[in-house]
Short mmCIF file of C-alpha atoms and ligand atoms in Angstrom, two decimals:
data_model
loop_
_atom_site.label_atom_id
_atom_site.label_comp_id
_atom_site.label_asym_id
_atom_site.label_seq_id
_atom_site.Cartn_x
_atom_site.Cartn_y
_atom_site.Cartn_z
CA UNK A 1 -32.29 79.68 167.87
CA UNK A 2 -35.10 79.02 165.86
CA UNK A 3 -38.13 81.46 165.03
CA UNK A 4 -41.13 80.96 163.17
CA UNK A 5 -44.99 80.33 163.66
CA UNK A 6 -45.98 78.66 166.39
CA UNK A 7 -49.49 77.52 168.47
CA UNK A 8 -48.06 78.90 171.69
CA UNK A 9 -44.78 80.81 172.98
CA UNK A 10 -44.35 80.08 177.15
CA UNK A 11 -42.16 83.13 178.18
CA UNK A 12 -40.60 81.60 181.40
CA UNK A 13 -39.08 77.76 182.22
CA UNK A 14 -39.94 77.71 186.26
CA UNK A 15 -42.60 74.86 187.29
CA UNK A 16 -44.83 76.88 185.68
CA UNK A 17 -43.87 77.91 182.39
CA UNK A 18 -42.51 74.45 181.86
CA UNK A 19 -45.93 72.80 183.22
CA UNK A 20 -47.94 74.39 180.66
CA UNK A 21 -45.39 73.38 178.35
CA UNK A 22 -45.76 69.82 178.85
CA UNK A 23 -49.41 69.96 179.01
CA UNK A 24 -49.57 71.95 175.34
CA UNK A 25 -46.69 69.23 174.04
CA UNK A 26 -49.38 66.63 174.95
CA UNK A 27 -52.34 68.62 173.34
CA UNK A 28 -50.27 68.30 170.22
CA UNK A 29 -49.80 72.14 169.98
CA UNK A 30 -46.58 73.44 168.73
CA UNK A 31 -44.91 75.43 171.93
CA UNK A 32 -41.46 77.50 172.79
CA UNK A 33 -41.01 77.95 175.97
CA UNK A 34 -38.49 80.81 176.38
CA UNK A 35 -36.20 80.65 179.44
CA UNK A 36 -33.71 83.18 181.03
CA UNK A 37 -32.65 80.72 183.47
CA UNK A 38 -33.48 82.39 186.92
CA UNK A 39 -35.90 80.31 188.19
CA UNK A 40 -36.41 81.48 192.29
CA UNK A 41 -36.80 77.25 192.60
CA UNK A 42 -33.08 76.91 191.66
CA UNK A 43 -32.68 78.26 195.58
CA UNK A 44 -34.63 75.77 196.89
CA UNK A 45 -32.17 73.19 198.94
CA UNK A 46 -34.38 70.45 199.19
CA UNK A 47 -38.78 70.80 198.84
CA UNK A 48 -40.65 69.32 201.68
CA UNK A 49 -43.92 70.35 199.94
CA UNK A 50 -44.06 69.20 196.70
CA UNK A 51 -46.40 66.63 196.13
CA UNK A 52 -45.12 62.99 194.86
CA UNK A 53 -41.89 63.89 196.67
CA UNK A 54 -41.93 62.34 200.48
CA UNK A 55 -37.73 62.54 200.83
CA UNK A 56 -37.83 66.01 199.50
CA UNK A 57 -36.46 67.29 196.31
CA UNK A 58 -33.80 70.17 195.63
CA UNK A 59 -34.95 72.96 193.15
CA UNK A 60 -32.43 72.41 190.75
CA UNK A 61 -33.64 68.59 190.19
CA UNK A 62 -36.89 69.33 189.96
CA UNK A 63 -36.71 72.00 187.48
CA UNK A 64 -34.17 69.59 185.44
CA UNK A 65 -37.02 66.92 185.47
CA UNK A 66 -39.46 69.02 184.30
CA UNK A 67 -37.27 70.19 181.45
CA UNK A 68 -36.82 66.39 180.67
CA UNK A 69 -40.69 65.97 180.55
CA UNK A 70 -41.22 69.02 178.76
CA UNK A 71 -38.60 68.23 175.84
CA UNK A 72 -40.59 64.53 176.12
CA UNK A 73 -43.58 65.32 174.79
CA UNK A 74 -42.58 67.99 172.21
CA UNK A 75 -41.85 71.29 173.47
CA UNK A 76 -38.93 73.28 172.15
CA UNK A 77 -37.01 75.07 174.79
CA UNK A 78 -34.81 78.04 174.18
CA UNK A 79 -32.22 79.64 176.50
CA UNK A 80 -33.16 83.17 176.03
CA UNK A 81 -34.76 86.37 177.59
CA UNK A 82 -37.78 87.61 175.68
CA UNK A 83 -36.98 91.19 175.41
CA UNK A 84 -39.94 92.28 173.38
CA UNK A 85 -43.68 91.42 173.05
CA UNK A 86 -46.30 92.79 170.61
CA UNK A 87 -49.93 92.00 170.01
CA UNK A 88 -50.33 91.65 166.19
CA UNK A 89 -52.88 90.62 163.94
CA UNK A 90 -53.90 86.90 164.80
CA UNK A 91 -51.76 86.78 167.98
CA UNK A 92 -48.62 87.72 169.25
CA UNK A 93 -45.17 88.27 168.42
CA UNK A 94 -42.21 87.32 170.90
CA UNK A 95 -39.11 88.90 170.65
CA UNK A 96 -35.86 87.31 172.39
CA UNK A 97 -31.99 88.30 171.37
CA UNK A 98 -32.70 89.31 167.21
CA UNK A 99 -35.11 86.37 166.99
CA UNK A 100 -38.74 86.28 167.09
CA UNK A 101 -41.75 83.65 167.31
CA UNK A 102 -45.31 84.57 166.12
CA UNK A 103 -47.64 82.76 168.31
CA UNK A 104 -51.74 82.98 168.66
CA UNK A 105 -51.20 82.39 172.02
CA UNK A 106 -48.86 83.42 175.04
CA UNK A 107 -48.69 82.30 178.74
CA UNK A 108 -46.21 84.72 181.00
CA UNK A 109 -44.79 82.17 183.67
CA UNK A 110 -41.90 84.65 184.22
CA UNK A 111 -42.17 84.69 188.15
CA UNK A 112 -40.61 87.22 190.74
CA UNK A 113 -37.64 88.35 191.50
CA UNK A 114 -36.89 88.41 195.97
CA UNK A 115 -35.46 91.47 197.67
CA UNK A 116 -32.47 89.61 199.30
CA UNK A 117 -30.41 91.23 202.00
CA UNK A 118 -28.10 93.26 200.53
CA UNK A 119 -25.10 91.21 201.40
CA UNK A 120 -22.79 89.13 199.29
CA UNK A 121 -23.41 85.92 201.45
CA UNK A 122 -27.01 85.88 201.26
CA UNK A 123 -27.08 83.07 198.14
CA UNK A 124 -24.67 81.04 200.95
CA UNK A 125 -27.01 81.29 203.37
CA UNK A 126 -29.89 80.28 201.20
CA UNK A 127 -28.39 77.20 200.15
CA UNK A 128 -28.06 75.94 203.47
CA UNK A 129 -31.21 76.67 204.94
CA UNK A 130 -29.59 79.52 207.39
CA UNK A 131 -31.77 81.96 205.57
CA UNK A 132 -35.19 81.04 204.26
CA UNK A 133 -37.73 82.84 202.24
CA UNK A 134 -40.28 81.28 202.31
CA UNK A 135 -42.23 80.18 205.53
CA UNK A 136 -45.36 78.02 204.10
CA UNK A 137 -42.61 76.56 202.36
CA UNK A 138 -40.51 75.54 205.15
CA UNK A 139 -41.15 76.41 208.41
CA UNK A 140 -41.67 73.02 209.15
CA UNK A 141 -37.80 72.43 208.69
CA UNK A 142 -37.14 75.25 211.24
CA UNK A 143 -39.94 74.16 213.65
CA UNK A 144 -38.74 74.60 217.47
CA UNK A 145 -35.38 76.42 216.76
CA UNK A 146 -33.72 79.73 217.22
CA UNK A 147 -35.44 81.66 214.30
CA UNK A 148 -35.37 85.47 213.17
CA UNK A 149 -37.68 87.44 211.08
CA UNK A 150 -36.85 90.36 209.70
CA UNK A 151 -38.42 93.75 207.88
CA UNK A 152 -40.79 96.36 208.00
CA UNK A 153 -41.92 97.21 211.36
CA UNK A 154 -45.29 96.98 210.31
CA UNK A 155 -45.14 94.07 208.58
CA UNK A 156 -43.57 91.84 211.53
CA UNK A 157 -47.04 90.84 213.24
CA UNK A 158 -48.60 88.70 211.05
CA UNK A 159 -45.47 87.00 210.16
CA UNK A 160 -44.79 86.44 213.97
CA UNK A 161 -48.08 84.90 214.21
CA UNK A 162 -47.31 82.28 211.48
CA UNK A 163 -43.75 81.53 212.55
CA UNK A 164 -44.98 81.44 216.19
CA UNK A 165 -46.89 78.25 215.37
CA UNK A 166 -43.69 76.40 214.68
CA UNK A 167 -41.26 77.43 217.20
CA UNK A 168 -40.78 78.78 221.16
CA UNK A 169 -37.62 80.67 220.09
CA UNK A 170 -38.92 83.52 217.98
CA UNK A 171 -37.00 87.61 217.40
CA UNK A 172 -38.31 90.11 215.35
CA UNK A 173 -36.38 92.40 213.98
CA UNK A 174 -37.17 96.11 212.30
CA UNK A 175 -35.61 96.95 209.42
CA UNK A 176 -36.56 100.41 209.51
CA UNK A 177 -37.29 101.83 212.81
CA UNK A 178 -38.09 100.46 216.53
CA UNK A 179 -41.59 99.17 216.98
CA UNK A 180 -43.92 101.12 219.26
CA UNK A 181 -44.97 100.31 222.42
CA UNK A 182 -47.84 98.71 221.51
CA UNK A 183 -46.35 96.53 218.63
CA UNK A 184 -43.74 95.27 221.03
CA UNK A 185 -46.72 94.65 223.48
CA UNK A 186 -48.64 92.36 221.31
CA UNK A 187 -44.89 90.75 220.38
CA UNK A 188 -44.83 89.98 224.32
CA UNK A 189 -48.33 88.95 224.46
CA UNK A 190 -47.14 86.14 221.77
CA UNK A 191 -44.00 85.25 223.15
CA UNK A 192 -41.69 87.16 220.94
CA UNK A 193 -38.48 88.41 221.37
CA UNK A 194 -38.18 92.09 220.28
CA UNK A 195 -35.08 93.30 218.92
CA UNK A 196 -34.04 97.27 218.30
CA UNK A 197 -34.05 98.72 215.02
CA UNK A 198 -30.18 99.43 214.20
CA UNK A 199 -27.64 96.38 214.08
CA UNK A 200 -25.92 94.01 211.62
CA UNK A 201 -26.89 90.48 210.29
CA UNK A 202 -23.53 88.46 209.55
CA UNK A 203 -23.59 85.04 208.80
CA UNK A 204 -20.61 82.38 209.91
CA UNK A 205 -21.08 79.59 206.66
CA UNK A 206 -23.22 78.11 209.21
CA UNK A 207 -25.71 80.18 210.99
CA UNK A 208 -27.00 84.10 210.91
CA UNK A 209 -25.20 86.48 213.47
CA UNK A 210 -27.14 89.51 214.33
CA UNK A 211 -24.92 91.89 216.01
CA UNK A 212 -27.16 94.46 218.21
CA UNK A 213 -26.45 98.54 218.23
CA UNK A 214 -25.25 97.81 221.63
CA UNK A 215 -22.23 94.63 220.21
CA UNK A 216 -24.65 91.87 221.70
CA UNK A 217 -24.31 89.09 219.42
CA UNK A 218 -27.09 86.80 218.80
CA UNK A 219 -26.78 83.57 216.68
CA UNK A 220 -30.31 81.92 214.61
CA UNK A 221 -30.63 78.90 213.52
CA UNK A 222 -32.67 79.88 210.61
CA UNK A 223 -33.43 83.66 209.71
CA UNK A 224 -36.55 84.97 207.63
CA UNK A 225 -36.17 88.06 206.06
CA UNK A 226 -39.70 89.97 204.76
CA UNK A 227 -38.15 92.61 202.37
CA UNK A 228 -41.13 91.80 199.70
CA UNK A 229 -40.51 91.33 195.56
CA UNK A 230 -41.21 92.14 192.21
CA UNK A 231 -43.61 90.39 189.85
CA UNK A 232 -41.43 90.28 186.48
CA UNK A 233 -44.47 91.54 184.51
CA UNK A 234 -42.18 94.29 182.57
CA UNK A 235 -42.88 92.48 179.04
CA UNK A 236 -46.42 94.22 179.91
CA UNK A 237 -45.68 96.84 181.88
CA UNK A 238 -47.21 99.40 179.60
CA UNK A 239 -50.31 97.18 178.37
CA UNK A 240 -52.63 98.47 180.83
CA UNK A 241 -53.10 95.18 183.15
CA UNK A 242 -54.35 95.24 186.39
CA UNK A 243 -51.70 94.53 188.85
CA UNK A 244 -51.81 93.96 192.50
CA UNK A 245 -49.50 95.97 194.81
CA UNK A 246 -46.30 94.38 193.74
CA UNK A 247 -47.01 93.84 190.18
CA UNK A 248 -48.56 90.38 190.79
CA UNK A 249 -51.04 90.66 187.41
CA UNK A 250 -54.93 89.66 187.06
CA UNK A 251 -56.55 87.15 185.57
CA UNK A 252 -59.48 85.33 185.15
CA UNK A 253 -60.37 81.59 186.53
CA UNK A 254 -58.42 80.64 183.02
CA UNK A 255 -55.39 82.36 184.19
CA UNK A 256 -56.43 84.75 180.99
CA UNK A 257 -55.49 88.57 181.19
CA UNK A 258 -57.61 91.07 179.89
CA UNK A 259 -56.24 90.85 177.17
CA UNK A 260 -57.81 87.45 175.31
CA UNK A 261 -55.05 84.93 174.25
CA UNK A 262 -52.61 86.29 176.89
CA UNK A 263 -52.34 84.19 180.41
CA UNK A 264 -49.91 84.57 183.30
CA UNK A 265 -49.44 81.62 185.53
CA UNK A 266 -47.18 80.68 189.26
CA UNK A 267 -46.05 83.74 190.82
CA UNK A 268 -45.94 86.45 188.34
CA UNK A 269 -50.03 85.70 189.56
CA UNK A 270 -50.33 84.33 192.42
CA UNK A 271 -50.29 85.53 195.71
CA UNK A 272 -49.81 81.94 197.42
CA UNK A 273 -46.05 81.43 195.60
CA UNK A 274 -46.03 78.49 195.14
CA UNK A 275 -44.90 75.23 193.26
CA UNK A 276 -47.93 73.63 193.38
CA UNK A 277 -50.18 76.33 192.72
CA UNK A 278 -47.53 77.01 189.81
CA UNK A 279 -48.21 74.01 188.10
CA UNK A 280 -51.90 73.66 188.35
CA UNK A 281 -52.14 77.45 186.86
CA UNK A 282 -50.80 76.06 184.20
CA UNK A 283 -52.58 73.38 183.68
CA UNK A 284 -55.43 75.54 183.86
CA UNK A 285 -54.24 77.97 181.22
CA UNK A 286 -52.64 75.76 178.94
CA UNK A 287 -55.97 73.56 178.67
CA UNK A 288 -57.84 76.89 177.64
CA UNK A 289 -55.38 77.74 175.27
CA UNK A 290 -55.36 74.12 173.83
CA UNK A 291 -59.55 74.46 173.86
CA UNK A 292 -59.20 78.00 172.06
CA UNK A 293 -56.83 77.15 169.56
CA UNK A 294 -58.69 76.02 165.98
CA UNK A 295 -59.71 71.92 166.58
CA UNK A 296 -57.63 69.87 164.49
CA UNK A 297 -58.52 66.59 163.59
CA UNK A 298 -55.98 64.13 163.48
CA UNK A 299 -55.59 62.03 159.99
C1 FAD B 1 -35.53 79.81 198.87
C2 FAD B 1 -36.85 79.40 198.29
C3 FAD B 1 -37.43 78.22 198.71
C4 FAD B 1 -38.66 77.82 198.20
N1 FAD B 1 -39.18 76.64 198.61
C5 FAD B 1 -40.35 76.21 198.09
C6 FAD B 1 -40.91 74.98 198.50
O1 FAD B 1 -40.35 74.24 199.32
N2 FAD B 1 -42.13 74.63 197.98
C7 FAD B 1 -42.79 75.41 197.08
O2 FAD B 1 -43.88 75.04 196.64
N3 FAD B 1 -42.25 76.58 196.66
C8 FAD B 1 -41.06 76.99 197.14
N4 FAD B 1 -40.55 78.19 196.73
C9 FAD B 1 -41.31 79.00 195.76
C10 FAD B 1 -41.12 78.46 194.35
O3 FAD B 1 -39.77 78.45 194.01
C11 FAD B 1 -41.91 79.32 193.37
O4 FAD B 1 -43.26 79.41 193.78
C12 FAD B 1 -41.85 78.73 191.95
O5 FAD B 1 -40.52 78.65 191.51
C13 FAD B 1 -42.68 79.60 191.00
O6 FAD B 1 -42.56 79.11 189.70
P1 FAD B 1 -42.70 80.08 188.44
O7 FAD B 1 -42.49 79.19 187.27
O8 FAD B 1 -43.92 80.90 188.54
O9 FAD B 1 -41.50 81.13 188.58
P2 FAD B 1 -39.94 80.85 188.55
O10 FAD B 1 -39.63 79.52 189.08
O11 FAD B 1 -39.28 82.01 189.22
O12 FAD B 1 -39.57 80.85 187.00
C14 FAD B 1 -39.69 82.01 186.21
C15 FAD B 1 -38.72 81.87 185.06
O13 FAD B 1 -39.01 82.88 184.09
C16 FAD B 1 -37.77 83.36 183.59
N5 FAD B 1 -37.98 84.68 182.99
C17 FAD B 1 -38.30 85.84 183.62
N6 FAD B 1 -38.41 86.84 182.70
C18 FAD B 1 -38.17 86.26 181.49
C19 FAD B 1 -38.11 86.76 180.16
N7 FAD B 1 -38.34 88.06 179.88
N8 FAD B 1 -37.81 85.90 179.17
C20 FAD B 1 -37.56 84.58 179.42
N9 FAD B 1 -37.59 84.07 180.67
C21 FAD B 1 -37.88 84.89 181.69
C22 FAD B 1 -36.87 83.37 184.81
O14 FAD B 1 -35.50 83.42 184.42
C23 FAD B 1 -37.27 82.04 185.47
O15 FAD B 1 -36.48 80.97 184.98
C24 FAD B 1 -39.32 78.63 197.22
C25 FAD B 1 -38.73 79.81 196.78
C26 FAD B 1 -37.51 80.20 197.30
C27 FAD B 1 -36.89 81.48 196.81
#
C-alpha cells in the first residue's frame, strides 16, 4: 500500500476529501488520499442539488466520478482507515493498517457518521427514498405528500417549520416523551399533526408504517428522522480542537485548525452538510495548502 513522503495526505474519499485531492493533483503536489469507504453520499438515491447535474445523480456515481478525476490528475488513492496521526517535526505522520505516510500537510475530510433508527431495514428504506435524512437535501422530492418527522421533542419545531414549507400532510413524532401542551399548540397553529410519544415505525419495502400505542396504523410517504450524528474527528480527539456540540471541528476561513498545516473540510466542519459546501471547502483548503507548501519552479 505504499508509504513514504508526501506534499499532502487527504484522510477521507467523500466529495470532499476527494475534491481537495483533485485540486492538489492539479497544483502538482504529491497527495494520498486515504479512504475507509463509508462515504454518507453512497446513501444518496439520486441528488437533486448538486450543481451541473439537472436529471439528478445517485451518490454512488458521483463519488465514482470523482475518484476517476482524482486518479486523473495524479492523486494516489488508498483503501484504508487511518488509524493513527502524529504531528512530527516538519509535518505530520499518517498511520493506516502497519503503513504510514509523512506529509507537511493534512486535510481531515472524514465526515459524520448518522444516528439511523435502530432497525435492520433502515438502509432499505434509505435507498428508496421512504426514509430521508436530509431535508435541504430533498424535501423538494417529498413536497405535498404524507411525511413524518421524527426525534427529540424539543427538537421537532424548527424542523416542522422547514418541512411545513413543502407539504400540507405533516406528523411529528417524539421520540422521547409527549410534547406539552404548548408544543402541540404551536404544532396546531402550523398545521401539524401531533402524534404520542410511544409506538413503532415499520416499514413495508415501500413506505414507513408507524403503528400508534393505541394499534392505529399510519402509513408516510417519506419519513424524516432527527436523531442527530457524530463528526468523525477521533484521529484528533485528544489534540485540543475546538469542536462544536457534536464534534463538528473549527477552523479558520482556510478551513485551517488551530493547529497550522492541519485543515478539516465537508461535514466533519460544516454545519450546512453538504455536497456543495463539501467541495468548495476543499477547494479552499487545498489552495492554501498548495500556497503554503515551498514554491517550486518547474524546469
Ligand atoms: C441519505 C442522504 C442523502 C443526501 N443527499 C444529499 C443531496 O442530495 N445533496 C447534498 O448536497 N448532500 C446530500 N447529502 C449529504 C452529503 O452526502 C454529505 O454532505 C457529503 O457526503 C459530505 O462529504 P464529506 O466528504 O465531508 O463526507 P463523506 O462523504 O461522509 O466522506 C467521508 C469519508 O471519510 C472516510 N473516513 C472516515 N474516517 C476515516 C479514517 N480514519 N480513515 C480513512 N477514511 C476515513 C469515510 O469512510 C468516508 O468515505 C445526503 C446525505 C445522506 C445521508
Amino acid at each position: 500500500m505504499g508509504g513514504g513522503r508526501v506534499d499532502v495526505v487527504v484522510i477521507g474519499g467523500g466529495p470532499a476529501g476527494l475534491t481537495a485531492g483533485i485540486y492538489l493533483g492539479r497544483f502538482l503536489r504529491s497527495v494520498v488520499v486515504l479512504d475507509a469507504g463509508n462515504s454518507r453520499a453512497r446513501y444518496i438515491p439520486a441528488s437533486h442539488n448538486c450543481p451541473g447535474f439537472p436529471h439528478g445523480i445517485a451518490g454512488e456515481e458521483l463519488l465514482e466520478r470523482l475518484r476517476e478525476q482524482a486518479e486523473e490528475f495524479g492523486a494516489t488513492l488508498v483503501r484504508a482507515r487511518a488509524d493513527g496521526l502524529e504531528q512530527v517535526a516538519g509535518g505530520f505522520e499518517v498511520a493506516a493498517g502497519g503503513t504510514s505516510w509523512r506529509a507537511s500537510k493534512v486535510i481531515l475530510a472524514t465526515g459524520l457518521a448518522d444516528r439511523l433508527p435502530d432497525e435492520p431495514w433502515a438502509e432499505e428504506a434509505i435507498a428508496c427514498g421512504a426514509l430521508r435524512l436530509c431535508a435541504v437535501c430533498d424535501a423538494f422530492e417529498a413536497r405535498d405528500g404524507r411525511v413524518a418527522l421524527m426525534g427529540p421533542a424539543a427538537g421537532l419545531a424548527g424542523h416542522a417549520r422547514f418541512l411545513r414549507g413543502y407539504t400540507a400532510q405533516l406528523a411529528a413524532i417524539p421520540t422521547d416523551r409527549n410534547l406539552e401542551l404548548d408544543e402541540v399548540d404551536g404544532m396546531r397553529a402550523l398545521g401539524v399533526e401531533v402524534f404520542a410519544h410511544g409506538g413503532t415505525m415499520g416499514f413495508d419495502g415501500r413506505r414507513c408504517r408507524w403503528r400508534a400505542a393505541d394499534g392505529r396504523v399510519s402509513a408516510f410517504d417519506t419519513v424524516y428522522p432527527y436523531l442527530g450524528y457524530e463528526g468523525r474527528n477521533a484521529l484528533v480527539a485528544d489534540w485540543g480542537l475546538e469542536a462544536g456540540e457534536e464534534g463538528e471541528l473549527k477552523v479558520d476561513r482556510y478551513q485551517q485548525t488551530a493547529r497550522p498545516g492541519l485543515y478539516a473540510i465537508g461535514d466533519v466542519v460544516s454545519g450546512l452538510n453538504q455536497i456543495s459546501v463539501a467541495v468548495g471547502q476543499a477547494a479552499i483548503a487545498a489552495t492554501h495548502a498548495h500556497n503554503s507548501l515551498p514554491f517550486v519552479p518547474r524546469t
